[in-house]
Coordinates of C-alpha atoms in Angstrom, one line a residue:
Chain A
X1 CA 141.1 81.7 106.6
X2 CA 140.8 84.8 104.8
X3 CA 137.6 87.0 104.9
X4 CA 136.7 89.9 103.2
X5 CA 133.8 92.0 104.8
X6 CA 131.7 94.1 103.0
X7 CA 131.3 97.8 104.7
X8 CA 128.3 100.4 104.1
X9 CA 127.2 103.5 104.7
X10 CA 128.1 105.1 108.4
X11 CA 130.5 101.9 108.8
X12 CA 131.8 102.3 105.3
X13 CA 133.2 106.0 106.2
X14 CA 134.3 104.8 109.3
X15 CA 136.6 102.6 107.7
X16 CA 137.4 105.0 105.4
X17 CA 136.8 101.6 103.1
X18 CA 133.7 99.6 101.8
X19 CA 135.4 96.2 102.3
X20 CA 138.2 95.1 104.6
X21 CA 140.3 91.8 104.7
X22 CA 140.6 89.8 107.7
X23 CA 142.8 86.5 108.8
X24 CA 140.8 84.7 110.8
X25 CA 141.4 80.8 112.5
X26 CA 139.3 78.4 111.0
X27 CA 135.8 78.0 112.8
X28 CA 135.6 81.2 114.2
X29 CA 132.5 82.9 114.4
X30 CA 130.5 86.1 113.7
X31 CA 131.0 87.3 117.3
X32 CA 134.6 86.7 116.8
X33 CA 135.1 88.3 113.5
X34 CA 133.5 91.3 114.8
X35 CA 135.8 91.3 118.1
X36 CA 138.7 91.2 115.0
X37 CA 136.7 94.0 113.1
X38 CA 137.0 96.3 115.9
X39 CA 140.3 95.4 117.5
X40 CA 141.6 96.6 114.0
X41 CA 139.6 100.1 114.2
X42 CA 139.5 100.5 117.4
X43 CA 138.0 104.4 117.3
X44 CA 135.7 103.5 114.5
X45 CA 132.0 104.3 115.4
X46 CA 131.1 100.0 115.1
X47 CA 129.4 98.9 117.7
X48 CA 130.2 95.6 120.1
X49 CA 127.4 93.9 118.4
X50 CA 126.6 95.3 115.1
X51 CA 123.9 93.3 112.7
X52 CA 125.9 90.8 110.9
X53 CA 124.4 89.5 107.3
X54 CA 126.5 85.9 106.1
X55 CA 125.8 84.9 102.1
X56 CA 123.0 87.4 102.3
X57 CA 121.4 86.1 105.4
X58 CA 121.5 88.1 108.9
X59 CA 123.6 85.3 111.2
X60 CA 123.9 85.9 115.3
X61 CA 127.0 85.8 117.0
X62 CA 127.6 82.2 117.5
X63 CA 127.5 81.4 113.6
X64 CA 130.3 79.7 112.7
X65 CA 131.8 81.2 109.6
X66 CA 134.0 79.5 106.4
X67 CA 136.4 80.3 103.5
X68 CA 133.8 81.9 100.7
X69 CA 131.6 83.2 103.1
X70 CA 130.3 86.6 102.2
X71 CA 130.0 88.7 105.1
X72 CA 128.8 92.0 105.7
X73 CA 128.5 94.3 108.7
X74 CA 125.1 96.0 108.3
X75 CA 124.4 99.6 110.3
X76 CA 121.0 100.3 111.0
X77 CA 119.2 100.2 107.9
X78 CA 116.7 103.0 106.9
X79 CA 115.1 102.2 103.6
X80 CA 111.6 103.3 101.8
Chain B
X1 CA 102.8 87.6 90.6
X2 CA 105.5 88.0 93.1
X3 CA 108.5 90.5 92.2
X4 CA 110.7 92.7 94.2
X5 CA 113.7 94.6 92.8
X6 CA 116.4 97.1 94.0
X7 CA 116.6 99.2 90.8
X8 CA 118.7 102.4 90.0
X9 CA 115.9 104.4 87.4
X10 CA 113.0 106.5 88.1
X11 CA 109.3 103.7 90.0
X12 CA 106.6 104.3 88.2
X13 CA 103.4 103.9 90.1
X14 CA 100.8 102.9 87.1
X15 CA 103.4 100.0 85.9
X16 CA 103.1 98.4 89.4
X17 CA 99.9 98.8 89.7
X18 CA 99.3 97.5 86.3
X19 CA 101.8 94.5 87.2
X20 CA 99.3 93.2 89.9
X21 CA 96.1 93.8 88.7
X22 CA 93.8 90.9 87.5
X23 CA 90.3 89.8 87.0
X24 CA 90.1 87.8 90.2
X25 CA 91.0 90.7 92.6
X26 CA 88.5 92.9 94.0
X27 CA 90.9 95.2 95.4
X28 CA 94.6 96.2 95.0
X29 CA 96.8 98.9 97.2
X30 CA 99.8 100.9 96.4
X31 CA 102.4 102.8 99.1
X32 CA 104.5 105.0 98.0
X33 CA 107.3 106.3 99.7
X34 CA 108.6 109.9 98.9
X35 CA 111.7 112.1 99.5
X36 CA 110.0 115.0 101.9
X37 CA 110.9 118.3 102.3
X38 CA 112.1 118.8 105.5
X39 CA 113.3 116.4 108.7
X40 CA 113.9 117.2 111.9
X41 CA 113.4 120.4 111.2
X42 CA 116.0 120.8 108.7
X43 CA 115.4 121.5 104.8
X44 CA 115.7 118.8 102.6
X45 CA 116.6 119.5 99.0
X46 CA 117.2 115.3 98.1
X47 CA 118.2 112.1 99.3
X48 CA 120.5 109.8 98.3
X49 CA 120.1 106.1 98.7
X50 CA 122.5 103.4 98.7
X51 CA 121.8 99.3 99.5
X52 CA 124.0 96.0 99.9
X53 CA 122.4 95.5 96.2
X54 CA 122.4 91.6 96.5
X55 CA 121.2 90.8 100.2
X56 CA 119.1 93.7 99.5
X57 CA 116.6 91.7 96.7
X58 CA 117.3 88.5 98.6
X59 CA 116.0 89.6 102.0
X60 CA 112.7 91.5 100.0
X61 CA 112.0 88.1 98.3
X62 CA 112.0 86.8 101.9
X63 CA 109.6 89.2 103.0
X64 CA 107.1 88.3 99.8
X65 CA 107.7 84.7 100.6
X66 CA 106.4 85.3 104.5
X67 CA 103.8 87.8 103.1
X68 CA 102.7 84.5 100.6
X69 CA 102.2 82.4 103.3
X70 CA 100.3 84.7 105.5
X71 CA 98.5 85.9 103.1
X72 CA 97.3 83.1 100.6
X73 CA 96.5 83.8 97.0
X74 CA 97.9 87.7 97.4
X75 CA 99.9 89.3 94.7
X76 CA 102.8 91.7 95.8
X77 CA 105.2 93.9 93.8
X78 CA 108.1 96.0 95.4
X79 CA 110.9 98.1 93.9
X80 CA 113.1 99.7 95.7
X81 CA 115.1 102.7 94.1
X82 CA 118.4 104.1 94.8
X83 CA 120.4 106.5 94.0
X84 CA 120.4 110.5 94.4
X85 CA 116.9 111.2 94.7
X86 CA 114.9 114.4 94.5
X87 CA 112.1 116.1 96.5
X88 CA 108.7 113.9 95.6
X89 CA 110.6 111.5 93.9
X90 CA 109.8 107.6 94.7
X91 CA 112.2 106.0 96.6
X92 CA 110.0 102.7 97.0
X93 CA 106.6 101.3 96.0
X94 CA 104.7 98.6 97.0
X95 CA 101.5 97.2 95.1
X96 CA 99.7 94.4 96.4
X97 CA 96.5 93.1 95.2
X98 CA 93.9 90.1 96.5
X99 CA 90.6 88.6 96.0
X100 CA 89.0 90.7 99.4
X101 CA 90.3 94.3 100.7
X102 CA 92.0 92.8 104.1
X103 CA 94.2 90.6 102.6
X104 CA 95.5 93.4 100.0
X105 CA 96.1 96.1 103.0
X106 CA 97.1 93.5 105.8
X107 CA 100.2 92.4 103.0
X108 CA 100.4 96.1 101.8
X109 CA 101.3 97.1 105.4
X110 CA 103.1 93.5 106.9
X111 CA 105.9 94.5 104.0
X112 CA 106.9 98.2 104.1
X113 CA 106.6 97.4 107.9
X114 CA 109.3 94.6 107.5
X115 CA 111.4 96.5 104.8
X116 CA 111.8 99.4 107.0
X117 CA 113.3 97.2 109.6
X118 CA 115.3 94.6 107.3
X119 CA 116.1 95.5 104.1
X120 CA 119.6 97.0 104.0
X121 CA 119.0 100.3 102.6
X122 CA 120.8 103.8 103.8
X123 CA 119.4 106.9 103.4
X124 CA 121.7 109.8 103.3
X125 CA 119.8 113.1 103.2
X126 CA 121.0 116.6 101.5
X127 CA 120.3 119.7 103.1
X128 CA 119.4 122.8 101.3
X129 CA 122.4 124.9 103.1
X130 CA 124.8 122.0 101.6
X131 CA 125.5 119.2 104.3
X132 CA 124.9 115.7 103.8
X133 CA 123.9 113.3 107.0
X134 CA 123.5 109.5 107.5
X135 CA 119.6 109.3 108.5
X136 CA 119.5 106.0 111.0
X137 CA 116.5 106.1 111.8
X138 CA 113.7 105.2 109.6
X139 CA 110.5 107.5 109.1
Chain C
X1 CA 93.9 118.4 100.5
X2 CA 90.1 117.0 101.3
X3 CA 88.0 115.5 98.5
X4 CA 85.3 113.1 98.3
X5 CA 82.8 112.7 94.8
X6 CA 80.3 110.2 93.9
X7 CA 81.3 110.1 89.7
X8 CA 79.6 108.0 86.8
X9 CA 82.9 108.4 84.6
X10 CA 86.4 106.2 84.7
X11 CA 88.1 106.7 87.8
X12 CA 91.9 107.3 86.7
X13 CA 94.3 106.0 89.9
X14 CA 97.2 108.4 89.0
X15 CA 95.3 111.9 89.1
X16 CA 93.8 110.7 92.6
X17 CA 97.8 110.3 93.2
X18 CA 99.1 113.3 92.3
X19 CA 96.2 114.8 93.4
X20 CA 97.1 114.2 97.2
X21 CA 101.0 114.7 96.3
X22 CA 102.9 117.5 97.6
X23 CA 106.9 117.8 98.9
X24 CA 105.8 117.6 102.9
X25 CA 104.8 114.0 102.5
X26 CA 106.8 111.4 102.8
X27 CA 103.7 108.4 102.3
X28 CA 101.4 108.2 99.9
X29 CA 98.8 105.4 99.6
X30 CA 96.1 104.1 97.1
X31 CA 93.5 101.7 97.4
X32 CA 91.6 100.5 94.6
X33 CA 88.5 98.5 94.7
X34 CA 87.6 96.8 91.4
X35 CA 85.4 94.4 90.0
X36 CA 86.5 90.7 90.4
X37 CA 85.2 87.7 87.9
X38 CA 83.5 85.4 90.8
X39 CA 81.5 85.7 94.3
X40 CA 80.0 83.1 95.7
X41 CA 81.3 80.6 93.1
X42 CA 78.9 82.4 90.6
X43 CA 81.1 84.0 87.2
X44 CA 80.5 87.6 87.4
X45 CA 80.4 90.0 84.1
X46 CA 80.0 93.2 85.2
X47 CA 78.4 95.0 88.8
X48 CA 75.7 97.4 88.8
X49 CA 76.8 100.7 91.4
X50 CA 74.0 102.6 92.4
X51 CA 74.1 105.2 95.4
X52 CA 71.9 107.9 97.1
X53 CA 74.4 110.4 95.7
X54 CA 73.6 113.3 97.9
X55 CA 73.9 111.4 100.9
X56 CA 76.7 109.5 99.7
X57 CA 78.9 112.8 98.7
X58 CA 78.0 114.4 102.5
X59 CA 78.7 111.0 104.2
X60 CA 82.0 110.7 102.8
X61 CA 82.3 113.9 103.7
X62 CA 82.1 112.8 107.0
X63 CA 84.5 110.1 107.2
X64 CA 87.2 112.4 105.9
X65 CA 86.4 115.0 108.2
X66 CA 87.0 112.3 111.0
X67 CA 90.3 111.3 109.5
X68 CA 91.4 114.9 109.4
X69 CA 90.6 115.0 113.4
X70 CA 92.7 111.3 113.9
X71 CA 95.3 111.6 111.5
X72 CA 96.7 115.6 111.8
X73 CA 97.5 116.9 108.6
X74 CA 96.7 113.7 106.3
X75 CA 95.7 114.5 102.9
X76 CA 93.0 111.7 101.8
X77 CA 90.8 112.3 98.2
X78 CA 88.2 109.6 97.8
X79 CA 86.3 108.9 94.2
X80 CA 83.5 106.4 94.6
X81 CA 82.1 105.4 91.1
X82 CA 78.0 104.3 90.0
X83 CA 77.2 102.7 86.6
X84 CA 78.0 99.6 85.2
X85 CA 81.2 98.5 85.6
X86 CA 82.9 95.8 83.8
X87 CA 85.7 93.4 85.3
X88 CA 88.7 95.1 86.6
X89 CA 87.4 98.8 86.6
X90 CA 87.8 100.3 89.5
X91 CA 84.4 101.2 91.9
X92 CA 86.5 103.2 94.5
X93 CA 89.5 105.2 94.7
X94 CA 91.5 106.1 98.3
X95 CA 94.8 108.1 97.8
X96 CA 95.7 109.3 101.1
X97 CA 99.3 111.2 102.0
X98 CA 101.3 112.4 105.1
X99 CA 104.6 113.2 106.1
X100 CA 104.9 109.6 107.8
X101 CA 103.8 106.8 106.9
X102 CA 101.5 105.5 109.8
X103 CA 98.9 108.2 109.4
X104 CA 98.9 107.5 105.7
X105 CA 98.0 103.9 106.5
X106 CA 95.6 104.4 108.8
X107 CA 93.6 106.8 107.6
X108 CA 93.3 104.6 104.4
X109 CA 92.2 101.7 106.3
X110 CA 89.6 104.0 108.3
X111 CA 88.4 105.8 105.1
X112 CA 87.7 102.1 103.8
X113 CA 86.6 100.6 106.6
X114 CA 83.9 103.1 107.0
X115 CA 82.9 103.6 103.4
X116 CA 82.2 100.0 103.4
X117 CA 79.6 100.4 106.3
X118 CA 78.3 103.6 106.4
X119 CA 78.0 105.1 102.5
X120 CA 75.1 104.6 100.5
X121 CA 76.0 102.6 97.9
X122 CA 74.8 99.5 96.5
X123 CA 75.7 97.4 93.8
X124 CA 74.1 94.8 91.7
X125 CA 76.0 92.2 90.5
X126 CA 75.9 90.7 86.5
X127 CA 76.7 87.1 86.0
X128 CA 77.5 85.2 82.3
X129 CA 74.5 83.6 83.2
X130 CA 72.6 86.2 82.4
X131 CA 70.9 86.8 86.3
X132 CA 71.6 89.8 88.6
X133 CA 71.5 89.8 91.8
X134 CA 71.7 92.6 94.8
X135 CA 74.9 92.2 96.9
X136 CA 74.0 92.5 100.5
X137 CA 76.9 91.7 102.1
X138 CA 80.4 94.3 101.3
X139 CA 83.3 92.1 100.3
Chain D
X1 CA 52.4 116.2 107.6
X2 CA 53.4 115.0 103.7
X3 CA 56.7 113.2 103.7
X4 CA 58.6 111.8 101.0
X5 CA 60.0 109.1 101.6
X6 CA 63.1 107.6 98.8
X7 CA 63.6 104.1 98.4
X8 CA 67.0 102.2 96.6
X9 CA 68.5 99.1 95.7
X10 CA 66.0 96.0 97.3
X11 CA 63.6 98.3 99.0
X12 CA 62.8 100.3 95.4
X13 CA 62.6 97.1 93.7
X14 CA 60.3 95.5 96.8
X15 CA 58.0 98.6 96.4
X16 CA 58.4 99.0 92.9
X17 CA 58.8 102.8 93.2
X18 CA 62.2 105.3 94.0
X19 CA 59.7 107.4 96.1
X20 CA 56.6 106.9 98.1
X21 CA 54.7 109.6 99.9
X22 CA 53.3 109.3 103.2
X23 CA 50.5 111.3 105.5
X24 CA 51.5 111.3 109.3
X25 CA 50.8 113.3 112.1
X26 CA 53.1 116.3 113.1
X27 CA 55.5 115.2 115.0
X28 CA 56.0 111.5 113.7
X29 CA 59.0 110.0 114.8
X30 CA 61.0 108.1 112.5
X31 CA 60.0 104.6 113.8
X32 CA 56.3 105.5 113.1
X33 CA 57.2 106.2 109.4
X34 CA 58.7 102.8 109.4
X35 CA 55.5 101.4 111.1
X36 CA 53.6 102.9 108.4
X37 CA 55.7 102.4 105.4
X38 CA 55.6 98.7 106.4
X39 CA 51.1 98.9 106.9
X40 CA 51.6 100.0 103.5
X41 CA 53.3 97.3 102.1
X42 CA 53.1 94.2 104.6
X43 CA 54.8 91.5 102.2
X44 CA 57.6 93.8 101.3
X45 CA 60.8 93.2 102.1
X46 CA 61.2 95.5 104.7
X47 CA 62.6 94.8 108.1
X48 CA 60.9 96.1 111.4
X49 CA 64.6 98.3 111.8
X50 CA 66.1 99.7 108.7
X51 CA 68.5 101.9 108.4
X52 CA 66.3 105.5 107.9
X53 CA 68.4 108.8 106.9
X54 CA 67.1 112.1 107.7
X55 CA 68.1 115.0 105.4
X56 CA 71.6 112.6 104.5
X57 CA 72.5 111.7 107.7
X58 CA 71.8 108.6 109.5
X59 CA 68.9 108.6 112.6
X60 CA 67.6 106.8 115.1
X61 CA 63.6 105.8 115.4
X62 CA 63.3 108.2 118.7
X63 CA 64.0 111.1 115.9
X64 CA 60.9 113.8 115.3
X65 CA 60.3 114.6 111.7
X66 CA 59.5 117.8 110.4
X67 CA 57.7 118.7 106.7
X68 CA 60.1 119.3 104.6
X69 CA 62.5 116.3 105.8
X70 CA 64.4 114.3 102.8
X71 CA 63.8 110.6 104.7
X72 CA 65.4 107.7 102.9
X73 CA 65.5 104.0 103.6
X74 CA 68.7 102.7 103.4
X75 CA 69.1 98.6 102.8
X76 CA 72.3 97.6 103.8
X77 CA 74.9 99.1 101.7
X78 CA 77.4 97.3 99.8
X79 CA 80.1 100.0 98.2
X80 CA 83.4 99.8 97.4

């Protein structure tokens, strides 16, 4: 299935991009999408287990992802 | 009256407060959270913030659902600014308002706490000699 | 920035804010006590403020001297108000700022907390009844 | 020694007055004014410990008065 993941701030300039397209199996999950994420970028400043936000909602690693989903890698956040 | 926005325009403190207020509450608080002059030790001369705009309002309205539930009967209005920000200018304010005082401060305090760890909002500050950095940690 | 005044005019939430404002603080907070329309299940109209002024104004005093010595560099003006007050005015006034947000919290919650116990003030509360009563216990 | 003593709230409206004045001996401690603020007024609502201030600060009965002392009785407050 294809993905598209949402990029901000720090991982946003990593990327040089604020949202990338992956090709993912069906029934793969955050952790794997992530593994995917960084496999592509390999010297990219992401982390092995960066926060992870599905439809708006932060998901852990074992969430099982679908076609539609929108996912979003989130870097620590420092609002107010 | 619950409400939280991520908005792009200047947060005006009276219109919040104003927003909250009501004959059965006997006390009502306001935070205000303001672009400082310095951090770290380096001179600030603005800040600009930036926010996943949709997970953003979604994951406040979370936090004023908990706060609801904890804290029965309390009112609670957030915005959340973003944008290239000036020195004193608001990037967030929180009004919350209650029949008693320890309601009002115990929900005033539960959601900034929980918006500085959750929300996803970046900060990148501007420095008066003309760099830009990615601030990570909250303050 | 260290103020604290017993007043028998309007208090006016936005000049206590930008009273305590400056471009070092990052947190500003406000806490307004107001008249609510019920207590005890009786309908209030209006509530009565009376205070030993002098003593009030020094004890005030006091507590913000203490939260200068807690909370380094915390900027705090308190207004309390004596009259009659109708529903919704506001009785008190706390705007506190600090470069972080933590301080500014607490020293609002102290400056409350101890206002509420240790300041001379007393208050008589109007119901649509017609009756007034003393209010012994804060709320 | 003359002292003046200022009453509010429920005490002025138990003693009908603001202000009462009191002769004791020099050196009267502030729980013998209480002692004989309550002879004064035995069915008034005034409890065997209030709150006293001397000269706007709060004190304890042991405290010696002088002439010239602001004393206060201070019911239970209720600001805010």
């Amino acid at each position: 299935m294809h993905l598209q993941v949402l990029l901000f701030a720090t991982y946003a300039d990593a990327f040089g991009a604020t949202e990338i397209v992956l090709d993912l199996p069906d029934g793969a999950t955050v952790g794997e999408l992530v593994t995917a994420v960084r496999a592509r970028a390999p010297h990219a400043a992401l982390p092995p287990h960066p926060l992870v936000a599905v439809n708006h909602a932060y998901a852990s690693s074992g969430s099982v992802l679908s076609t539609g989903d929108e996912v979003a890698l989130i870097p620590p956040v420092a609002g107010g | 009256m619950m409400r939280a926005a991520i908005v792009s325009r200047p947060l005006d403190a009276a219109l919040l407060l104003a927003e909250v207020a009501g004959d059965a509450h006997g006390a009502t608080t306001l935070f205000v959270g303001t672009v400082r002059n310095t951090n770290g030790g380096r001179a600030v001369s603005g800040i600009e913030y930036s926010a996943y705009d949709s997970m953003a309002t979604v994951e406040l309205q979370r936090i004023l659902d908990e706060a609801a539930s904890r804290f029965t009967d309390v009112s609670i209005v957030v915005e959340h600014r973003v944008g290239t920000l000036r020195l004193q200018e608001a990037s967030v304010i929180i009004a919350t308002a209650h029949a008693h005082r320890a309601p009002a401060l115990d929900a005033q305090r539960y959601v900034v706490e929980e918006l500085k760890k959750r929300v996803p909002v970046w900060k990148r500050e501007h420095y008066t000699d003309g760099t830009r950095e990615w601030v990570g940690a909250t303050s």
